[in-house]
Amino acid sequence: MIGRLEGLKSYLLPQFLIDRDDYRCIRCEVCARQCAFEVHWYDEEEDAVFADESKCVGCLRCATLCPTNALVVRHNPTQHPPNANWTREVLQNIYKQSETGGVLLTGMGCDTDYPIYWDRIVLDASQVTNPSIDPLREPMELRTYLGAKPDALKVGRKGGKPSLETRITPQLKLETPIMFSAISYGAISYNACESLARAAAEAGTYYNTGEGGLHRNLYKYGEHTICQVASGRFGVHADYLEVAAALEIKIGQGAKPGIGGHLPGEKVSAEISRTRMIPKGTDALSPAPHHDIYSIEDLAQLIYALKEATHWSKPVSVKIAAVHNSAAIASGMVRAGADIIVLDGIRGGTGAAPTMIRDNVGIPIELALAAVDDRLRQEGIRNRASIVVAGGIRSSADVVKAIALGADAVYIGTAALVALGCHVCQKCYTGKCNWGIATQDPYLSKRLNPEVGARRLVNLLRAWSHEIMEMLGGMGINAIESLRGNRLRLRGVGLTREELDILGIKHAGA
Amino acid sequence: MKIDVDHHAGLPGVFMRVDGRVKINARHLHYRELNNMIKGAASEGVEEIVVENVFGQRYIGSGIRRPVRIVIHGVPGNDLGAFMDGPRITVDRNAQDGVGNTMNSGLIVVHGRAGDIVAMGMRGGRIFIRDGVGYRAAIHMKEYRKLRPVLVIGGDTQDFLGEYMAGGLVIVLGLKGGKGKRSRFRARHIGTGMHGGLIFLRGEIEEHQLGKEAVAVPATQEDKELIRPFVEEYAGYFAADAASIMGSDFLKIYARSHRPFGGLYAY
């Protein structure tokens, strides 16, 4: 009795309507060729272009590429009976599930309107005293080192010159405190991966392989690559561990805390199979936990296994989803030997996650970051690991606020994909991304030229970095280091006492 | 990568060269010191490294990419051969958890029993355990092209044998005390989430012991030919009677589908 209903009229309404201005339309059929969801088609007999709006996902590829701007894609204005409880989304979800018997699936980060604390925090600037600095004229330091820092530095003398006696453990050197989040080859196309790798190398930062292994052609960007080791251990072998600049143990992901992942077999193409080192067409299952990690002690075991396997030559990072007791977990992670800890908030993106998990599990990154930074400081171990935050960093202002709240650097995922053309339609899991990003279809993925993609990403980092310098200069600060954890430069607007306490900031005016 | 041979390498009684072999006394050595010595000796091209008085040191065999022979006297710690790519390890006693974790190639022979998650995520090479193993053996074992991992367990296993298994070959002989007597296999949730590979069990199980993604059928003579060379290899290491083992009935357990979660989602 369970199973997809076939051949019956669906109760689902089209999410979008497409208005085609017939006077502007020149029948060039670009829309028909560009849409992998097969919304548009040209009818020769009628010499007209038609659309099946029920298939439209609102990615705007057609409207963007239409040479005469003949297309307007808009939200379907049809209204369900007004009801604050049984909203359109709720009803449509139930129709969909009653027709398929399936778990609701979605892509990208949580789109529900939990408070975005970045937008309730404002930055300080110098006025009269402590003069502001113009980064166009004066030196400004964004360079960031990620990794464990010693409790103290011992400086001795060697041959009459001062020399550092303390041995510093391996560090990642970033020219700007922004890295590209873990996105696997499989979730995104090879061209998207190459764009990220080339951009990271050119901008002096890092990108992260996610858990899909590393394509052979991208080994040359190893010095700018963070290789992930996740519960599925896909593509994890000696070369992969050796080529990486750092290794990251993925425990959790903001979009789907507590659950594993499935790359469906139809996406495991010949190339993906080579990179993940699994047979073609097999489901790639990532178990929810690492089955060798059931405790902090076990986590320590894997951290040191990776260090031992790579001769203690690179930092090891551990990534968790931001959840209720992140602060205590983070303390354990640092004590377990993580050199970098990554917190991924509830708005963190994904190629595919059950909608209910994405939208209901986890906590906003701002609160998790503040709580973790506080806890590590209170315990006197903040120096032992760098903090990287991810999950909803949308602009340079978000980066500056994150660093002032206590982060060492940020990961951007969605923002990077948007730079590559993503329109956040949230249909990554279909594998039909018309922008050539979240797809393995060669016809679609060639739409993203890695050279152009890398330039767009480098441009984004350059623009954000300059904006960060401007904001730092405005505060009279000339190094990002001086802003780290400097919460006095932040004020809350319209936040409750409790929120301010957790964020560790004063209200504006105070 | 160049590996510095530890300063202990010159100390008498700790690191010795005997007849072209290297002998290390692991007593009171931290795993980092011990592994540094083993790696150092391996990088010099030594063919055999004998390690004595091993007492719980972890990660032995990790980070070495040569087919060096490592003979362990004592009980090695967790993650023996983790991410291993080449070495051939023999242990004269029991091993602990995580033997062959994410191992790529090489050989591990344990003259005793091993703990939990033996061969977790293993992708290539062979592991032989004389006696039984703990929980979740061969979890997420996978195969890829020419890489086909093999795990042979002489005794029995705890629950969740072959969970999430995606490839490779697991052979459980159910021998008690090395005398070739069949025992009733008690593990539950065998092959839960299995989507590839094969498990051969000598003995019988009840339907409820099997995960719902796995199928068990009596092994045919042709199936048994698949495991014969590994059973013979096992018998060679541990002086067991291969002919009598091969003479008994085996169950073959395989995945119902290589797409266990194909229909789970609403598209």
Coordinates of N, CA, C and O in Angstrom, one line a residue, chain A residues 4 96-97 100-105 167 229 231-239 241-242 262-267 270 273-294 297-298 300-313 354 429-430, chain B residues 1-4 30-36 39 58-65 77-80 82-85 97-98 101-104 116-117 120-123 135-136 139-140 142-145 147 160 163-167 193-196 257-267:
Chain A
R4 N 4.8 5.5 -4.5 CA 4.4 6.7 -5.3 C 3.1 6.5 -6.1 O 2.9 5.5 -6.7
K96 N 2.7 16.4 -1.0 CA 3.9 15.7 -1.6 C 4.2 14.4 -1.0 O 4.4 13.4 -1.6
Q97 N 4.1 14.4 0.3 CA 4.4 13.1 1.0 C 3.3 12.1 0.9 O 3.6 10.9 0.9
T100 N 4.0 10.5 -2.4 CA 5.2 9.7 -2.7 C 5.6 8.8 -1.6 O 6.4 7.8 -1.8
G101 N 5.1 9.0 -0.4 CA 5.6 8.2 0.8 C 7.0 8.4 1.2 O 7.6 7.6 1.9
G102 N 7.6 9.6 0.7 CA 9.0 9.8 0.9 C 9.3 10.8 2.0 O 8.5 11.7 2.3
V103 N 10.6 10.8 2.4 CA 11.1 11.8 3.3 C 11.3 13.1 2.4 O 11.9 13.0 1.3
L104 N 10.9 14.2 3.0 CA 11.1 15.5 2.2 C 12.6 15.8 2.1 O 13.3 15.8 3.1
L105 N 13.0 16.1 0.9 CA 14.4 16.4 0.7 C 14.6 17.8 0.3 O 13.7 18.4 -0.4
R167 N 58.7 25.0 20.1 CA 58.4 24.4 18.8 C 56.9 24.7 18.5 O 56.0 24.3 19.2
V229 N 37.9 13.8 6.3 CA 37.8 12.4 6.7 C 36.4 12.3 7.4 O 36.3 12.8 8.5
S231 N 32.6 9.9 8.0 CA 32.3 8.6 8.5 C 32.3 7.5 7.4 O 32.6 6.4 7.7
G232 N 32.1 7.9 6.2 CA 32.1 7.0 5.1 C 33.5 6.7 4.6 O 33.7 5.7 3.9
R233 N 34.5 7.5 5.0 CA 35.9 7.3 4.6 C 36.1 7.2 3.1 O 37.0 6.5 2.6
F234 N 35.2 7.9 2.3 CA 35.3 7.7 0.9 C 36.6 8.4 0.4 O 36.9 9.5 0.7
G235 N 37.3 7.7 -0.5 CA 38.5 8.2 -1.1 C 39.6 8.5 -0.1 O 40.6 9.2 -0.5
V236 N 39.5 8.0 1.1 CA 40.6 8.3 2.1 C 41.7 7.2 2.0 O 41.4 6.1 2.2
H237 N 42.8 7.6 1.4 CA 43.9 6.7 1.3 C 45.2 7.5 1.5 O 45.2 8.7 1.7
A238 N 46.4 6.8 1.5 CA 47.6 7.5 1.9 C 47.9 8.7 1.1 O 48.3 9.8 1.6
D239 N 47.7 8.7 -0.3 CA 48.0 9.8 -1.1 C 47.2 11.0 -0.7 O 47.6 12.2 -0.7
L241 N 45.8 11.6 2.2 CA 46.2 12.2 3.5 C 47.5 13.0 3.3 O 47.6 14.0 3.9
E242 N 48.3 12.5 2.4 CA 49.6 13.2 2.3 C 49.6 14.5 1.6 O 50.3 15.4 1.9
H262 N 23.5 10.3 2.2 CA 23.5 9.3 1.1 C 23.7 10.0 -0.2 O 23.0 10.9 -0.6
L263 N 24.8 9.6 -0.9 CA 24.9 10.1 -2.3 C 24.2 9.0 -3.1 O 24.7 7.8 -3.2
P264 N 23.1 9.3 -3.8 CA 22.3 8.2 -4.5 C 23.2 7.6 -5.6 O 23.9 8.3 -6.3
G265 N 23.0 6.3 -5.8 CA 23.8 5.6 -6.8 C 23.8 6.2 -8.2 O 24.8 6.2 -8.9
E266 N 22.7 6.8 -8.6 CA 22.6 7.4 -9.9 C 23.6 8.5 -10.1 O 24.0 8.9 -11.2
K267 N 24.1 9.1 -9.0 CA 25.1 10.2 -9.1 C 26.5 9.7 -9.0 O 27.4 10.4 -9.2
A270 N 31.3 7.3 -13.3 CA 32.6 6.7 -13.4 C 33.7 7.5 -12.7 O 34.5 7.0 -11.9
S273 N 33.1 7.6 -9.0 CA 33.5 6.3 -8.4 C 35.0 6.2 -8.2 O 35.5 5.7 -7.2
R274 N 35.7 6.8 -9.2 CA 37.2 6.8 -9.1 C 37.7 7.6 -7.8 O 38.6 7.2 -7.1
T275 N 37.0 8.7 -7.7 CA 37.4 9.6 -6.6 C 37.0 9.1 -5.2 O 37.7 9.2 -4.2
R276 N 35.8 8.6 -5.1 CA 35.3 8.0 -3.8 C 35.9 6.6 -3.6 O 35.7 6.1 -2.5
M277 N 36.4 6.0 -4.6 CA 36.9 4.7 -4.5 C 35.8 3.7 -4.1 O 36.0 2.9 -3.2
I278 N 34.7 3.7 -4.8 CA 33.6 2.8 -4.6 C 33.1 2.4 -6.0 O 33.3 3.2 -7.0
P279 N 32.4 1.3 -6.1 CA 31.9 0.9 -7.5 C 30.9 1.9 -8.0 O 30.1 2.5 -7.2
K280 N 30.8 2.0 -9.3 CA 29.9 2.9 -10.0 C 28.4 2.5 -9.7 O 28.2 1.3 -9.6
G281 N 27.6 3.5 -9.5 CA 26.2 3.2 -9.4 C 25.7 2.7 -8.0 O 24.5 2.5 -7.7
T282 N 26.7 2.6 -7.0 CA 26.3 2.2 -5.7 C 25.9 3.4 -4.9 O 26.5 4.4 -5.0
D283 N 25.0 3.2 -4.0 CA 24.7 4.3 -3.0 C 26.0 4.5 -2.2 O 26.6 3.6 -1.7
A284 N 26.4 5.8 -2.0 CA 27.5 6.1 -1.1 C 26.9 6.5 0.2 O 26.3 7.6 0.3
L285 N 27.0 5.6 1.2 CA 26.3 5.9 2.5 C 27.4 6.4 3.5 O 28.4 5.7 3.7
S286 N 27.1 7.5 4.1 CA 27.9 8.0 5.2 C 27.1 7.7 6.4 O 26.1 8.3 6.7
P287 N 27.6 6.8 7.3 CA 26.9 6.5 8.5 C 26.8 7.8 9.4 O 27.6 8.7 9.3
A288 N 25.7 7.8 10.2 CA 25.5 9.0 11.1 C 26.7 9.3 12.0 O 27.2 10.4 12.0
P289 N 27.2 8.3 12.7 CA 28.4 8.5 13.5 C 29.6 7.9 12.8 O 29.4 7.1 11.9
H290 N 30.8 8.3 13.2 CA 32.0 7.5 12.8 C 31.9 6.3 13.7 O 31.8 6.5 15.0
H291 N 32.0 5.1 13.2 CA 31.8 4.0 14.1 C 33.1 3.7 14.9 O 33.1 2.8 15.7
D292 N 34.1 4.4 14.7 CA 35.3 4.3 15.6 C 35.3 5.5 16.5 O 36.3 5.7 17.2
I293 N 34.3 6.3 16.6 CA 34.2 7.4 17.5 C 32.9 7.4 18.3 O 31.9 7.8 17.7
Y294 N 32.9 6.9 19.5 CA 31.7 7.0 20.3 C 32.0 7.8 21.6 O 31.2 7.9 22.5
E297 N 37.4 10.4 23.9 CA 38.6 9.6 23.8 C 38.8 8.9 22.5 O 39.9 8.9 21.9
D298 N 37.7 8.4 21.9 CA 37.8 7.9 20.6 C 38.1 8.9 19.5 O 38.9 8.7 18.6
A300 N 39.9 11.5 20.1 CA 41.4 11.7 20.2 C 42.1 10.6 19.5 O 43.1 10.9 18.8
Q301 N 41.6 9.4 19.5 CA 42.3 8.3 18.8 C 42.4 8.6 17.3 O 43.4 8.3 16.7
L302 N 41.3 9.0 16.7 CA 41.3 9.3 15.3 C 42.2 10.5 15.0 O 42.9 10.5 14.0
I303 N 42.1 11.5 15.8 CA 42.9 12.7 15.5 C 44.4 12.3 15.5 O 45.1 12.6 14.6
Y304 N 44.8 11.5 16.5 CA 46.2 11.1 16.5 C 46.5 10.0 15.5 O 47.7 9.9 15.0
A305 N 45.5 9.2 15.1 CA 45.8 8.3 14.0 C 46.1 9.1 12.7 O 47.1 8.7 12.0
L306 N 45.4 10.2 12.5 CA 45.7 10.9 11.3 C 47.1 11.6 11.4 O 47.8 11.8 10.4
K307 N 47.4 12.1 12.6 CA 48.7 12.8 12.8 C 49.8 11.7 12.6 O 50.8 12.0 11.9
E308 N 49.6 10.6 13.1 CA 50.6 9.5 13.0 C 50.8 9.1 11.5 O 51.9 8.9 11.0
A309 N 49.6 9.0 10.9 CA 49.7 8.6 9.5 C 50.3 9.6 8.6 O 50.8 9.3 7.5
T310 N 50.4 10.9 9.0 CA 51.0 11.9 8.2 C 52.2 12.5 8.9 O 52.6 13.6 8.6
H311 N 52.8 11.7 9.8 CA 54.0 12.1 10.4 C 54.0 13.4 11.1 O 55.0 14.2 11.1
W312 N 52.9 13.8 11.7 CA 52.7 15.0 12.5 C 53.1 16.3 11.7 O 53.7 17.2 12.2
S313 N 52.8 16.2 10.4 CA 53.2 17.3 9.6 C 52.1 18.3 9.3 O 52.4 19.3 8.6
P354 N 17.3 16.0 4.7 CA 15.9 15.9 4.9 C 15.4 17.3 5.4 O 16.1 17.9 6.3
Y429 N 19.8 18.5 -4.7 CA 19.7 17.1 -4.6 C 19.1 16.4 -5.9 O 19.2 15.2 -6.0
T430 N 18.6 17.2 -6.8 CA 18.0 16.6 -8.0 C 19.2 16.3 -9.0 O 19.0 15.5 -10.0
Chain B
M1 N 58.3 12.0 2.0 CA 58.5 12.7 3.2 C 59.7 12.0 3.9 O 59.7 10.8 4.1
K2 N 60.6 12.8 4.4 CA 61.8 12.3 5.2 C 61.4 12.1 6.6 O 60.7 12.9 7.2
I3 N 61.7 10.9 7.2 CA 61.4 10.7 8.5 C 62.7 10.6 9.4 O 63.6 9.9 9.0
D4 N 62.7 11.4 10.4 CA 63.9 11.4 11.3 C 63.8 10.1 12.1 O 62.9 9.9 12.8
H30 N 56.6 5.4 24.4 CA 55.3 6.0 24.0 C 55.1 5.6 22.5 O 56.1 5.4 21.8
Y31 N 53.9 5.6 22.1 CA 53.6 5.1 20.7 C 54.3 6.0 19.7 O 54.7 5.5 18.6
R32 N 54.4 7.2 20.0 CA 55.0 8.2 19.1 C 56.5 7.8 18.9 O 57.0 7.9 17.7
E33 N 57.2 7.5 20.0 CA 58.6 7.2 19.9 C 58.7 5.8 19.1 O 59.6 5.7 18.2
L34 N 57.9 4.9 19.5 CA 58.0 3.6 18.9 C 57.7 3.7 17.4 O 58.5 3.1 16.6
N35 N 56.6 4.4 17.0 CA 56.3 4.4 15.6 C 57.3 5.2 14.8 O 57.6 4.9 13.6
N36 N 57.9 6.2 15.4 CA 59.0 6.9 14.8 C 60.2 6.0 14.4 O 60.7 6.1 13.4
K39 N 59.0 3.6 11.6 CA 58.9 4.3 10.3 C 60.3 4.6 9.8 O 60.6 4.5 8.6
R58 N 49.6 2.4 20.1 CA 48.7 2.5 19.0 C 49.3 2.8 17.7 O 50.5 3.1 17.6
Y59 N 48.5 2.6 16.7 CA 48.8 3.0 15.3 C 50.1 2.3 14.7 O 50.7 2.9 13.8
I60 N 50.4 1.2 15.1 CA 51.6 0.5 14.6 C 51.3 0.2 13.1 O 50.3 -0.4 12.8
G61 N 52.2 0.5 12.2 CA 52.0 0.2 10.8 C 51.4 1.4 10.0 O 51.4 1.4 8.8
S62 N 51.0 2.4 10.7 CA 50.4 3.6 10.1 C 51.5 4.4 9.4 O 52.5 4.6 9.9
G63 N 51.1 5.0 8.3 CA 52.0 6.0 7.6 C 53.2 5.3 7.0 O 54.2 6.0 6.8
I64 N 53.2 4.0 6.8 CA 54.4 3.4 6.1 C 53.8 2.8 4.8 O 52.8 2.2 4.7
R65 N 54.6 3.1 3.7 CA 54.1 2.7 2.4 C 55.0 1.7 1.7 O 55.1 1.6 0.5
G77 N 48.2 -1.7 20.6 CA 47.0 -0.9 21.0 C 46.1 -0.7 19.8 O 46.2 -1.3 18.8
N78 N 45.1 0.2 20.0 CA 44.1 0.4 19.1 C 44.6 0.9 17.7 O 45.7 1.4 17.6
D79 N 43.8 0.7 16.7 CA 44.1 1.2 15.3 C 45.4 0.7 14.8 O 46.2 1.4 14.2
L80 N 45.7 -0.6 15.1 CA 46.8 -1.3 14.4 C 46.6 -1.3 12.9 O 45.6 -1.7 12.4
A82 N 46.1 1.4 11.0 CA 45.1 2.3 10.5 C 45.7 3.0 9.3 O 46.8 3.5 9.3
F83 N 44.9 3.2 8.2 CA 45.3 3.8 7.0 C 46.5 3.1 6.3 O 47.2 3.7 5.5
M84 N 46.7 1.9 6.7 CA 48.0 1.2 6.3 C 48.0 1.0 4.8 O 47.0 0.7 4.2
D85 N 49.2 1.1 4.2 CA 49.3 0.9 2.8 C 50.6 0.1 2.5 O 51.6 0.7 2.0
D97 N 41.1 -2.7 19.6 CA 40.0 -2.2 18.7 C 40.7 -1.6 17.4 O 41.8 -1.1 17.4
G98 N 39.9 -1.6 16.3 CA 40.2 -0.9 15.1 C 41.4 -1.4 14.3 O 42.1 -0.7 13.6
N101 N 41.8 -0.3 10.4 CA 40.9 0.8 10.2 C 41.3 1.5 8.9 O 42.4 2.1 8.8
T102 N 40.4 1.6 7.9 CA 40.6 2.3 6.7 C 41.9 1.9 6.0 O 42.6 2.7 5.4
M103 N 42.2 0.6 6.1 CA 43.4 0.1 5.5 C 43.3 -0.1 4.0 O 42.2 -0.4 3.5
N104 N 44.4 0.2 3.3 CA 44.4 0.2 1.8 C 45.0 -1.0 1.2 O 44.6 -1.5 0.2
D116 N 36.8 -4.5 18.8 CA 35.7 -4.0 18.0 C 36.2 -3.4 16.7 O 37.4 -3.1 16.5
I117 N 35.3 -3.2 15.8 CA 35.5 -2.6 14.4 C 36.8 -3.1 13.7 O 37.5 -2.2 13.2
M120 N 37.3 -1.8 9.8 CA 36.3 -0.8 9.5 C 36.8 0.0 8.3 O 38.0 0.5 8.2
G121 N 35.9 0.2 7.3 CA 36.2 1.0 6.2 C 37.4 0.5 5.4 O 38.0 1.2 4.6
M122 N 37.8 -0.8 5.6 CA 38.9 -1.3 4.9 C 38.7 -1.4 3.4 O 37.6 -1.8 3.0
R123 N 39.7 -1.1 2.6 CA 39.5 -1.1 1.2 C 40.4 -2.1 0.4 O 40.1 -2.4 -0.7
Y135 N 32.5 -6.2 18.3 CA 31.3 -5.7 17.6 C 31.7 -5.0 16.3 O 32.8 -4.5 16.1
R136 N 30.8 -5.0 15.4 CA 30.9 -4.2 14.1 C 32.1 -4.6 13.3 O 32.8 -3.7 12.8
I139 N 32.7 -3.2 9.4 CA 31.7 -2.2 9.1 C 32.2 -1.3 8.0 O 33.4 -0.9 8.0
H140 N 31.3 -1.1 7.1 CA 31.6 -0.2 5.9 C 32.9 -0.6 5.1 O 33.6 0.2 4.6
K142 N 34.8 -1.8 2.0 CA 34.4 -1.5 0.6 C 35.4 -2.0 -0.4 O 36.5 -2.3 0.0
E143 N 35.0 -2.2 -1.6 CA 36.0 -2.6 -2.6 C 36.0 -1.6 -3.7 O 35.1 -0.9 -4.0
Y144 N 37.1 -1.6 -4.5 CA 37.2 -0.7 -5.6 C 38.2 -1.2 -6.6 O 39.4 -1.5 -6.3
R145 N 37.7 -1.5 -7.8 CA 38.6 -2.0 -8.8 C 39.4 -3.2 -8.4 O 38.8 -4.2 -7.9
L147 N 41.2 -3.5 -5.8 CA 41.3 -3.6 -4.4 C 40.1 -4.3 -3.8 O 38.9 -3.9 -4.1
F160 N 26.3 -6.9 14.7 CA 26.6 -5.9 13.6 C 27.8 -6.3 12.7 O 28.5 -5.4 12.3
E163 N 28.1 -4.5 9.0 CA 27.1 -3.3 8.9 C 27.6 -2.4 7.9 O 28.8 -2.0 7.8
Y164 N 26.7 -1.9 7.1 CA 27.0 -0.9 6.0 C 28.0 -1.4 5.0 O 28.6 -0.7 4.3
M165 N 28.2 -2.7 5.0 CA 29.2 -3.3 4.2 C 29.0 -3.0 2.7 O 27.9 -3.2 2.2
A166 N 30.0 -2.5 2.0 CA 29.8 -2.0 0.6 C 30.6 -2.9 -0.4 O 30.5 -2.7 -1.6
G167 N 31.5 -3.7 0.2 CA 32.3 -4.5 -0.7 C 33.3 -5.4 0.1 O 33.3 -5.3 1.3
G193 N 22.2 -2.7 6.8 CA 22.6 -1.6 5.9 C 23.6 -2.1 4.8 O 24.2 -1.3 4.1
M194 N 23.7 -3.4 4.7 CA 24.7 -3.9 3.7 C 24.3 -3.6 2.3 O 23.1 -3.7 2.0
H195 N 25.2 -3.1 1.5 CA 24.9 -2.8 0.1 C 26.0 -3.3 -0.9 O 26.0 -2.8 -2.0
G196 N 26.8 -4.2 -0.4 CA 27.8 -4.8 -1.3 C 28.7 -5.8 -0.6 O 28.5 -5.9 0.6
S257 N 20.3 -5.2 -2.1 CA 20.3 -4.2 -3.2 C 21.6 -3.4 -3.0 O 22.1 -3.3 -1.8
H258 N 22.2 -2.9 -4.0 CA 23.3 -2.0 -3.8 C 22.8 -0.5 -3.7 O 23.5 0.4 -3.6
R259 N 21.4 -0.4 -3.7 CA 20.8 0.9 -3.5 C 19.8 0.8 -2.4 O 18.6 0.9 -2.6
P260 N 20.2 0.5 -1.1 CA 19.3 0.2 -0.1 C 18.3 1.4 0.2 O 17.2 1.1 0.7
F261 N 18.7 2.6 0.0 CA 17.9 3.7 0.3 C 17.3 4.4 -0.9 O 17.0 5.6 -0.8
G262 N 17.3 3.7 -2.0 CA 16.9 4.4 -3.3 C 15.5 5.0 -3.2 O 15.3 6.1 -3.8
G263 N 14.6 4.4 -2.6 CA 13.2 4.9 -2.6 C 12.7 5.6 -1.4 O 11.6 5.8 -1.1
L264 N 13.7 6.2 -0.7 CA 13.4 6.8 0.6 C 12.8 8.2 0.6 O 12.2 8.6 1.5
Y265 N 13.1 8.9 -0.5 CA 12.9 10.3 -0.5 C 11.8 10.7 -1.5 O 11.5 10.1 -2.5
A266 N 11.2 11.9 -1.1 CA 10.1 12.5 -2.0 C 10.8 13.4 -3.0 O 11.3 14.4 -2.6
Y267 N 10.8 13.0 -4.2 CA 11.4 13.9 -5.2 C 10.3 14.8 -5.9 O 9.2 14.3 -6.1

